[in-house]
XYZ file of N, CA and C in Angstrom:
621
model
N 0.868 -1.188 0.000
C 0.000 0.000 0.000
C 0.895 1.226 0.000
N 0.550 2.118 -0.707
C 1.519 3.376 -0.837
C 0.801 4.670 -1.303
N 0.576 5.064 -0.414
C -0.035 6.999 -0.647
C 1.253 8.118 -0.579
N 1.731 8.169 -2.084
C 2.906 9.065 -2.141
C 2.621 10.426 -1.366
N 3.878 11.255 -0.578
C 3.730 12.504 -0.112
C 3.394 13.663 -1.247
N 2.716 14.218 -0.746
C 2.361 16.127 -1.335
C 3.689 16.553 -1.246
N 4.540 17.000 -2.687
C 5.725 17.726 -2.725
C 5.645 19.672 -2.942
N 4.723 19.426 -3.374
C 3.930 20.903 -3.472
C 3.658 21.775 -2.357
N 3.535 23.155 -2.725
C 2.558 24.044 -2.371
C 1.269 23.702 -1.772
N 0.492 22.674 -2.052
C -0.570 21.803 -1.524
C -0.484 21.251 -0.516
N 1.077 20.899 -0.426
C 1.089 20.328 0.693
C 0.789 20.424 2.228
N 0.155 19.962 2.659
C 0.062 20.340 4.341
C 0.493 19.114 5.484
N 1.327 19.999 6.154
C 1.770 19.091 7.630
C 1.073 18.841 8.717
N 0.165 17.689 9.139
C -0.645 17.758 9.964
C 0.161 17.311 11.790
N -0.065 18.192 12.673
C 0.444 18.148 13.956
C 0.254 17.138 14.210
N 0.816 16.047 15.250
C 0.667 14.873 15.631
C 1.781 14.415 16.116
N 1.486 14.287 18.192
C 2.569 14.149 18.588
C 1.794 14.897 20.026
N 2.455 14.511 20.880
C 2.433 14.203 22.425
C 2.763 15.699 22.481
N 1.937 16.894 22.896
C 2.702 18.196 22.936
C 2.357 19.100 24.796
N 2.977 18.770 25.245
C 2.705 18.855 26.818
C 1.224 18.610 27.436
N 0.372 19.286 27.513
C -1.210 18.835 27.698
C -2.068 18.281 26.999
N -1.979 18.712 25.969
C -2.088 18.122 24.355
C -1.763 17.259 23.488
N -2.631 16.336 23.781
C -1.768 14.973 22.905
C -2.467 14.597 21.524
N -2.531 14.698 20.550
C -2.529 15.058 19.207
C -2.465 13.805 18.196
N -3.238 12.839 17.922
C -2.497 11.787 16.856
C -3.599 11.657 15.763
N -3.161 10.982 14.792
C -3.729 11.604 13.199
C -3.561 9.824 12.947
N -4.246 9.392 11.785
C -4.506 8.458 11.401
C -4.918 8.391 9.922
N -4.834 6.879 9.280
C -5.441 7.186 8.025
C -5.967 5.786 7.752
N -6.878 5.014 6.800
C -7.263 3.949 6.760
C -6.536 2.990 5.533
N -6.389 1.785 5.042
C -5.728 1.430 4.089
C -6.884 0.102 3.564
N -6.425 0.150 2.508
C -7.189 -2.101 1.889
C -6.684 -2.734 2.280
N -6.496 -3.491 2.849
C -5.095 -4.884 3.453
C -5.477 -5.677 1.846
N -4.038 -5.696 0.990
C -3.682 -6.097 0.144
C -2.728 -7.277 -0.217
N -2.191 -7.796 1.306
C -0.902 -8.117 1.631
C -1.162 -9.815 1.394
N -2.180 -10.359 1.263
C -2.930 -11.868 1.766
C -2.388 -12.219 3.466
N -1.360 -12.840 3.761
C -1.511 -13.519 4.510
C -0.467 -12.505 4.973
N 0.881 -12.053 4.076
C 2.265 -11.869 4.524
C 2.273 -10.752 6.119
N 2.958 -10.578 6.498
C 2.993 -9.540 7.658
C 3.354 -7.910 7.000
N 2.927 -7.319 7.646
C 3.682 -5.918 7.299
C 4.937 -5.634 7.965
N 6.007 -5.368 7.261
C 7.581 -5.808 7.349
C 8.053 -4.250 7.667
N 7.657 -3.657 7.067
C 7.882 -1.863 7.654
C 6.829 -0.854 6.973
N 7.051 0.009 7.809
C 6.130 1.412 8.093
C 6.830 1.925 7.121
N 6.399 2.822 6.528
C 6.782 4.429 5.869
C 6.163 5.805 6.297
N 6.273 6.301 7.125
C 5.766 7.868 7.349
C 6.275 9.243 6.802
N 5.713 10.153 5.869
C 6.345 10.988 5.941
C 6.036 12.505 6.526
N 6.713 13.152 6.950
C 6.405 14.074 7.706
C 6.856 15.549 7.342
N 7.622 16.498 8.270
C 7.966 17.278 8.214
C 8.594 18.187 9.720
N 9.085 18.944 10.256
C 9.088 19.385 11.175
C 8.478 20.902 11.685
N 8.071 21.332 12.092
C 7.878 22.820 12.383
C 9.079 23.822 12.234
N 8.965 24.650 10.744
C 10.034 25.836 10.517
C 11.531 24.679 10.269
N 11.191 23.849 9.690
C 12.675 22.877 9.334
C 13.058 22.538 10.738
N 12.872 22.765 11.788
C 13.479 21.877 13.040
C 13.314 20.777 13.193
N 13.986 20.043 12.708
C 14.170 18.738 12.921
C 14.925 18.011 13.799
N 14.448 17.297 14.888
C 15.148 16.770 15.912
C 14.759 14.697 16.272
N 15.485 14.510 17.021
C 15.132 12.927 16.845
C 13.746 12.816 17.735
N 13.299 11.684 17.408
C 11.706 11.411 18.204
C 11.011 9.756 18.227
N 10.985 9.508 19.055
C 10.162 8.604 19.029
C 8.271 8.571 18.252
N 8.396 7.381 18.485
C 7.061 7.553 17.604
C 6.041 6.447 18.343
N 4.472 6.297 18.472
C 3.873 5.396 19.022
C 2.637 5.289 17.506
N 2.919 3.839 17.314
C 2.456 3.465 16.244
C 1.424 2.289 16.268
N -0.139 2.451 15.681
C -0.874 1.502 15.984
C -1.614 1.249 14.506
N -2.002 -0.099 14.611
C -3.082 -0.472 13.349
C -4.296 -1.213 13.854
N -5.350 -0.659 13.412
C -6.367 -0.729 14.309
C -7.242 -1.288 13.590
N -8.472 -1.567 14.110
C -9.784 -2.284 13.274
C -10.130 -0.950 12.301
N -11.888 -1.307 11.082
C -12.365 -0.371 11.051
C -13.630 0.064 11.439
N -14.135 1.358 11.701
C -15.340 1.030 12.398
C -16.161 1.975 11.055
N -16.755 1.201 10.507
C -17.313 1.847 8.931
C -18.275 2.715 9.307
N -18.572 3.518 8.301
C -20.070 4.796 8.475
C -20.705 4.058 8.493
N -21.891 4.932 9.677
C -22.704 4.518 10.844
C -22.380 3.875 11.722
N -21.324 3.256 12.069
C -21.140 2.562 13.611
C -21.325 3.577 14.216
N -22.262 3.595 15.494
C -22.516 4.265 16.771
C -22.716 5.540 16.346
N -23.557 5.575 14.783
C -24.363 6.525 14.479
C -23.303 7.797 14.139
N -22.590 7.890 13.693
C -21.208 8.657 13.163
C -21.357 8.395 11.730
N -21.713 9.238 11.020
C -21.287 9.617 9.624
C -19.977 9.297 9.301
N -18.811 9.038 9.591
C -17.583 9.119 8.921
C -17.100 7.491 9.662
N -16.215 7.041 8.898
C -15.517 5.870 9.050
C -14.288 6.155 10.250
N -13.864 5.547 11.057
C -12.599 5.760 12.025
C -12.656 4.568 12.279
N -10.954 4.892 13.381
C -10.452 3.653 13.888
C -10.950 3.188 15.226
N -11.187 1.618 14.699
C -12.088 0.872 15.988
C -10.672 0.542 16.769
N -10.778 -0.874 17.868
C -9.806 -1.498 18.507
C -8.586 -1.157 17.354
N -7.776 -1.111 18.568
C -6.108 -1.450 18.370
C -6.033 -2.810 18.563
N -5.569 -3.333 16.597
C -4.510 -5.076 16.429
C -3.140 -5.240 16.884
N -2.680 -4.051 16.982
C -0.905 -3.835 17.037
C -0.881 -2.091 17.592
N 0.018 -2.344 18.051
C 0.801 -1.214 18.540
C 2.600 -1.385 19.255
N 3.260 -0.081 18.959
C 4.614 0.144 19.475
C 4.876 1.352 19.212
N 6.030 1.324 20.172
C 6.423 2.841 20.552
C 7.676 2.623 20.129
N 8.270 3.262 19.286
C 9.934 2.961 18.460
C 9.911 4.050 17.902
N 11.768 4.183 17.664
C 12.602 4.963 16.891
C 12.531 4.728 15.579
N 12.641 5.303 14.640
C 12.556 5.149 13.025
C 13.775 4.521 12.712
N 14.087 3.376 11.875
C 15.588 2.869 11.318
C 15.795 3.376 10.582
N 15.512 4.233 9.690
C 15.690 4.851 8.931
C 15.206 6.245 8.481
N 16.500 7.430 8.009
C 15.107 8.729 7.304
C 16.031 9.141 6.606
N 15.257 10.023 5.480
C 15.859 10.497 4.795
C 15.578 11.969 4.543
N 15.624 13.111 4.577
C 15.078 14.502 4.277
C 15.443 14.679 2.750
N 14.637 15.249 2.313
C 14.629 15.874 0.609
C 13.600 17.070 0.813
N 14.459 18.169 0.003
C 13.352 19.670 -0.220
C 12.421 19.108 -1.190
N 11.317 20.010 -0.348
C 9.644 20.738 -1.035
C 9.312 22.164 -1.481
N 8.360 22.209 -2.044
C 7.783 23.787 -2.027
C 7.723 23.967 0.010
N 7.386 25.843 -0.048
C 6.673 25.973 1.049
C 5.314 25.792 1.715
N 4.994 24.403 2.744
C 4.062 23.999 2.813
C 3.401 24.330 4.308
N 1.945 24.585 4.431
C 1.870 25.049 5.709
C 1.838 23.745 6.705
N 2.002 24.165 8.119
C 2.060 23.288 9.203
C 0.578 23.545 9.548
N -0.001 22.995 10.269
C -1.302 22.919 10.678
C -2.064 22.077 11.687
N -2.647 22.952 12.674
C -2.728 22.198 14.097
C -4.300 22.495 13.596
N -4.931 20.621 13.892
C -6.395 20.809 13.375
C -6.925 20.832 14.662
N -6.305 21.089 15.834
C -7.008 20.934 16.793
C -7.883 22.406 16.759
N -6.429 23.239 16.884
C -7.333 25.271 16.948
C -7.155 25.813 15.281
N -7.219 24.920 14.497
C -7.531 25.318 12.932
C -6.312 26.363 12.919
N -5.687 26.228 13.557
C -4.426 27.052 12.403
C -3.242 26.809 12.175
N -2.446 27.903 11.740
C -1.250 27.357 10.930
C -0.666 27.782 11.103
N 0.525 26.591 12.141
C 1.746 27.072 13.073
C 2.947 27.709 11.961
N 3.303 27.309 11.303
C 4.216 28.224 10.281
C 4.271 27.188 9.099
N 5.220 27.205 8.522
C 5.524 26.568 7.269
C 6.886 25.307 7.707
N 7.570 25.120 6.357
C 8.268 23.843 6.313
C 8.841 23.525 4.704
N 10.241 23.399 4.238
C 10.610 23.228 3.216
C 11.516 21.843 3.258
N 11.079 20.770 4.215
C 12.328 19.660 3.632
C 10.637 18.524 4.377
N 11.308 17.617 3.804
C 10.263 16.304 3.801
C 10.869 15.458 4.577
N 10.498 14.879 5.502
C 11.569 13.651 5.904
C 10.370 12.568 6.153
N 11.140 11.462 5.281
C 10.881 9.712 4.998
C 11.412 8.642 6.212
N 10.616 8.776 6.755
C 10.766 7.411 8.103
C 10.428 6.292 7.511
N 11.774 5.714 8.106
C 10.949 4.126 7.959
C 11.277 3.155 9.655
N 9.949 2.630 9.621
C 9.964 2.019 10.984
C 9.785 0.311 10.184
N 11.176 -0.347 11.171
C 10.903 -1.958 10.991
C 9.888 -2.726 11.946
N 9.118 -3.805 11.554
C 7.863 -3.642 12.212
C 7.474 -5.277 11.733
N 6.887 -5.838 13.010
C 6.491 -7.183 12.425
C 4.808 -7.404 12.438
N 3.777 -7.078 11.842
C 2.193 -7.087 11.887
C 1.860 -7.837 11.232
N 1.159 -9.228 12.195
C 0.355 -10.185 11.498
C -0.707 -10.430 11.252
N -1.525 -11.595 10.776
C -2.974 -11.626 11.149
C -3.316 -11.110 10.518
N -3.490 -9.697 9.494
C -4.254 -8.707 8.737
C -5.117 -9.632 7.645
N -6.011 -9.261 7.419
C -7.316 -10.231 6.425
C -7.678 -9.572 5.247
N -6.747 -10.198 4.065
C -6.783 -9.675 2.771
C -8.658 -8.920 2.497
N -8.671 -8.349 1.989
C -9.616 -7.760 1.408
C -10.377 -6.459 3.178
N -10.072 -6.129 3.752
C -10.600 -5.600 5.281
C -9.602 -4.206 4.859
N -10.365 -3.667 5.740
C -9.883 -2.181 6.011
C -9.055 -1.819 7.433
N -8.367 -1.041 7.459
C -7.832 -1.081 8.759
C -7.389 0.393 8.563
N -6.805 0.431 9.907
C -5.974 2.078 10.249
C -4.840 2.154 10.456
N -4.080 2.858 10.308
C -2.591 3.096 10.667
C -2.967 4.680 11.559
N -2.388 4.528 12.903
C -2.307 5.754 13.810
C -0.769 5.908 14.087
N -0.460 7.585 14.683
C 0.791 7.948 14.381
C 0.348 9.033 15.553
N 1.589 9.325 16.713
C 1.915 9.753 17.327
C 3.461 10.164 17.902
N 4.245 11.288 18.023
C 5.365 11.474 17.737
C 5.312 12.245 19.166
N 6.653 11.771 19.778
C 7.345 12.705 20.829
C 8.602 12.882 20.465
N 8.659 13.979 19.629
C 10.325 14.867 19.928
C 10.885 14.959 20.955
N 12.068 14.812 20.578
C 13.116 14.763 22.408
C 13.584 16.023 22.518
N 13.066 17.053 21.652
C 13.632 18.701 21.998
C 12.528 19.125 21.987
N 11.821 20.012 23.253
C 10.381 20.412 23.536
C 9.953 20.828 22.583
N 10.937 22.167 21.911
C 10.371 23.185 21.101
C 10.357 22.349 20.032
N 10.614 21.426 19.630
C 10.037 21.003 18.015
C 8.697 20.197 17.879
N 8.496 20.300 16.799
C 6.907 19.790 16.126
C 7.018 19.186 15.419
N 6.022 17.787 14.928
C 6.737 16.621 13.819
C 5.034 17.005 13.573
N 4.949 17.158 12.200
C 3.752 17.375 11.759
C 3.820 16.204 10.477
N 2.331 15.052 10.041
C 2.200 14.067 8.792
C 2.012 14.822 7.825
N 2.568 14.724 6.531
C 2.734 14.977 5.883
C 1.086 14.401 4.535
N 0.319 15.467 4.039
C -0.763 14.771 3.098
C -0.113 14.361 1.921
N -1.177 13.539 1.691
C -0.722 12.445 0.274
C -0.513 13.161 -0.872
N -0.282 13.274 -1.436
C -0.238 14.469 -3.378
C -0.967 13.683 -4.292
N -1.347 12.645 -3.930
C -2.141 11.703 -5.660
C -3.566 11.545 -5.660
N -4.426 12.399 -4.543
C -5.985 11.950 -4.527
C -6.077 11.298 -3.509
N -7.615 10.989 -3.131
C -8.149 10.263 -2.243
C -7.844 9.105 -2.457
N -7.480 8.054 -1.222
C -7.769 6.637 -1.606
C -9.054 6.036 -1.325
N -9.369 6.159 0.350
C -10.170 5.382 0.817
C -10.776 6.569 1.579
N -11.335 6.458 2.927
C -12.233 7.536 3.640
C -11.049 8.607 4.031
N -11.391 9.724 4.426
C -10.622 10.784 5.226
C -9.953 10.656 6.514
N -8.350 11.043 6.741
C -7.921 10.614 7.736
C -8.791 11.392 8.809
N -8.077 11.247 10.157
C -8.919 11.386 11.028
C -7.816 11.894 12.547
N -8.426 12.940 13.312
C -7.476 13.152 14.078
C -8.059 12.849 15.585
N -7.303 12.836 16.522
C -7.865 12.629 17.893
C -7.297 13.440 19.098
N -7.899 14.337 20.595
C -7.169 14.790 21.109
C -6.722 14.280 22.231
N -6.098 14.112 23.201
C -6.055 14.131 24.324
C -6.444 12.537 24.672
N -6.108 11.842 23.786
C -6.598 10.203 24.184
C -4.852 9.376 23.583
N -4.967 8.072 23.717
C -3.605 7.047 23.547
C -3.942 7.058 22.641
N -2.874 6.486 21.435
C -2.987 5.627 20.694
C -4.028 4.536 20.458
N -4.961 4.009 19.708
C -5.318 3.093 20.294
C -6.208 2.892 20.882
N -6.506 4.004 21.818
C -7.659 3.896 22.713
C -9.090 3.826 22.045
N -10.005 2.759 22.800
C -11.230 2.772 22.275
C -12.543 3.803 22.830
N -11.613 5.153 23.871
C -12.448 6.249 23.706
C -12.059 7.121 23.167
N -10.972 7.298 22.089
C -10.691 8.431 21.416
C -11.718 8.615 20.656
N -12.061 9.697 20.687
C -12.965 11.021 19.259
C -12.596 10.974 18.679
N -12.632 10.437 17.204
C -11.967 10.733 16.509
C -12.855 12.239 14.898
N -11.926 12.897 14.602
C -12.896 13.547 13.795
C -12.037 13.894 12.158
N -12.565 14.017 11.626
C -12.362 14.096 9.833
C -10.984 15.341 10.009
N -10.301 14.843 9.254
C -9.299 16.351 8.452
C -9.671 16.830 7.493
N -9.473 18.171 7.560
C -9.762 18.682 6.007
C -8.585 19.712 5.952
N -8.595 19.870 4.290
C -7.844 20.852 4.658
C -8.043 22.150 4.575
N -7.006 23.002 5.012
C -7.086 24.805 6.021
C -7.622 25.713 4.535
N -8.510 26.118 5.638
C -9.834 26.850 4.637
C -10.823 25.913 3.578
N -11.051 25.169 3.465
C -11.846 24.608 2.727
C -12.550 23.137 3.282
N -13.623 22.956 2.444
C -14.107 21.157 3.315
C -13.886 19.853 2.769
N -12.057 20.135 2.238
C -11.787 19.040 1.091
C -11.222 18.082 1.960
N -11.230 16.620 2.246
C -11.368 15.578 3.747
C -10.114 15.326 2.134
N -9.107 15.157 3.704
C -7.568 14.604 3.745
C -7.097 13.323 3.557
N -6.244 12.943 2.784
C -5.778 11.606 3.268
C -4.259 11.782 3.531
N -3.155 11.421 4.150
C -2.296 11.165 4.705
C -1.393 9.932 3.739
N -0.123 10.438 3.840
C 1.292 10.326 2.897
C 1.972 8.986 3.666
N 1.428 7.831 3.418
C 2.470 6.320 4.051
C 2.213 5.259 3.198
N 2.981 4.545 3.970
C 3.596 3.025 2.648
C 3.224 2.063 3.668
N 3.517 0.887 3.073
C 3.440 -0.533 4.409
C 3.802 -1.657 3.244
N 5.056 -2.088 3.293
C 5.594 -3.246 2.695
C 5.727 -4.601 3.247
N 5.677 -5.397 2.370
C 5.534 -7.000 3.160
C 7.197 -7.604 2.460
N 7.738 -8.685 2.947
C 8.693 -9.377 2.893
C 8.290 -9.628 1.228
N 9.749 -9.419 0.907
C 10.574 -9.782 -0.929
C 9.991 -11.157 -0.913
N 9.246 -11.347 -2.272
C 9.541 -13.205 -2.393
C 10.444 -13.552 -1.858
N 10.388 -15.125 -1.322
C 11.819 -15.695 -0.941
C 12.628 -15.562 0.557
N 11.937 -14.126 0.900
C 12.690 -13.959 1.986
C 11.872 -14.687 3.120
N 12.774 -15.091 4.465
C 12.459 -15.893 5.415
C 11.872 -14.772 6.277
N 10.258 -15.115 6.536
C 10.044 -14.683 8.077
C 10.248 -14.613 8.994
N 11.029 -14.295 9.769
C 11.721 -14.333 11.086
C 10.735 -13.563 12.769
């Protein structure tokens, strides 16, 4: 599964991440395409607040789906947490963008801008997933330098599936988070969110 990042002007960085009282995490839904195989690593891409980029942990979950109308909610979100972890990225890479805004959907506005992209990749073992089902990928980031901000980065190629979805002040995971629609700043165009999820090369041994 792969929702390339917004390299553009279009692009927007959505906040998400543990921010002292305020705990902030963003999500997006996918097809499980994989049949049986596990998901072998994450791809996130992001950005930082004003290019500050600092190291961070991350708390990462894939969750059920809970389709429009469960519990009388118009919009699709994430049910139970299947998986979850809290890890460092093995990998990143930064590459420049246009200037794209940052954006906290909690108080609708827009903490500043951002000109470099950075490509996480988290190694990751997720089983069990049921070819043809929907699921969620949730994303939560704690920077280890207060003052920085790790904001998700939106997709650039169109909608895939329903609109990501953000939550405040709840875990990862949790089955009382609120969750509510993104859109993006100034308009009521519902978001989807910039990640990958790869399964093991033919051939290679599951471990």
């Amino acid at each position: 599964w792969n929702q390339a990042p917004d390299v553009t002007a279009n692009g927007v960085d959505v906040l998400a991440q543990y921010l002292g009282a305020t705990k902030v995490f963003v999500g997006d839904d996918f097809l499980w395409q994989g049949g049986t195989d596990p998901i072998k690593k994450i791809t996130i891409y992001g950005s930082g607040l004003n290019d500050l980029i600092v190291p961070a942990t991350f708390t990462l979950s894939i969750n059920a789906d809970n389709p429009v109308g469960t519990g009388g909610v118009s919009w699709s979100r994430p049910g139970a947490a299947i998986w979850s972890a809290t890890l460092a990225p093995s990998a990143y890479a930064i590459t420049p963008t246009a200037a794209q805004t940052f954006w906290d959907p909690v108080t609708k506005t827009a903490l500043g801008t951002d000109r470099q992209q950075i490509k996480l990749d988290f190694n990751v073992n997720v089983a069990g997933l049921v070819q043809g089902k929907t699921y969620w990928l949730l994303a939560q980031a704690t920077p280890l330098e207060p003052a920085a901000m790790f904001g998700w980065t939106s997709r650039g190629d169109g909608q895939a599936k329903d609109a990501a979805v953000y939550a405040v002040n709840a875990t990862v995971g949790s089955p009382r988070a609120v969750f509510k629609v993104l859109e993006y700043p100034g308009r009521s165009s519902p978001m989807d969110l910039a990640f990958s999820l790869e399964v093991p090369e033919p051939g290679t041994a599951l471990l």
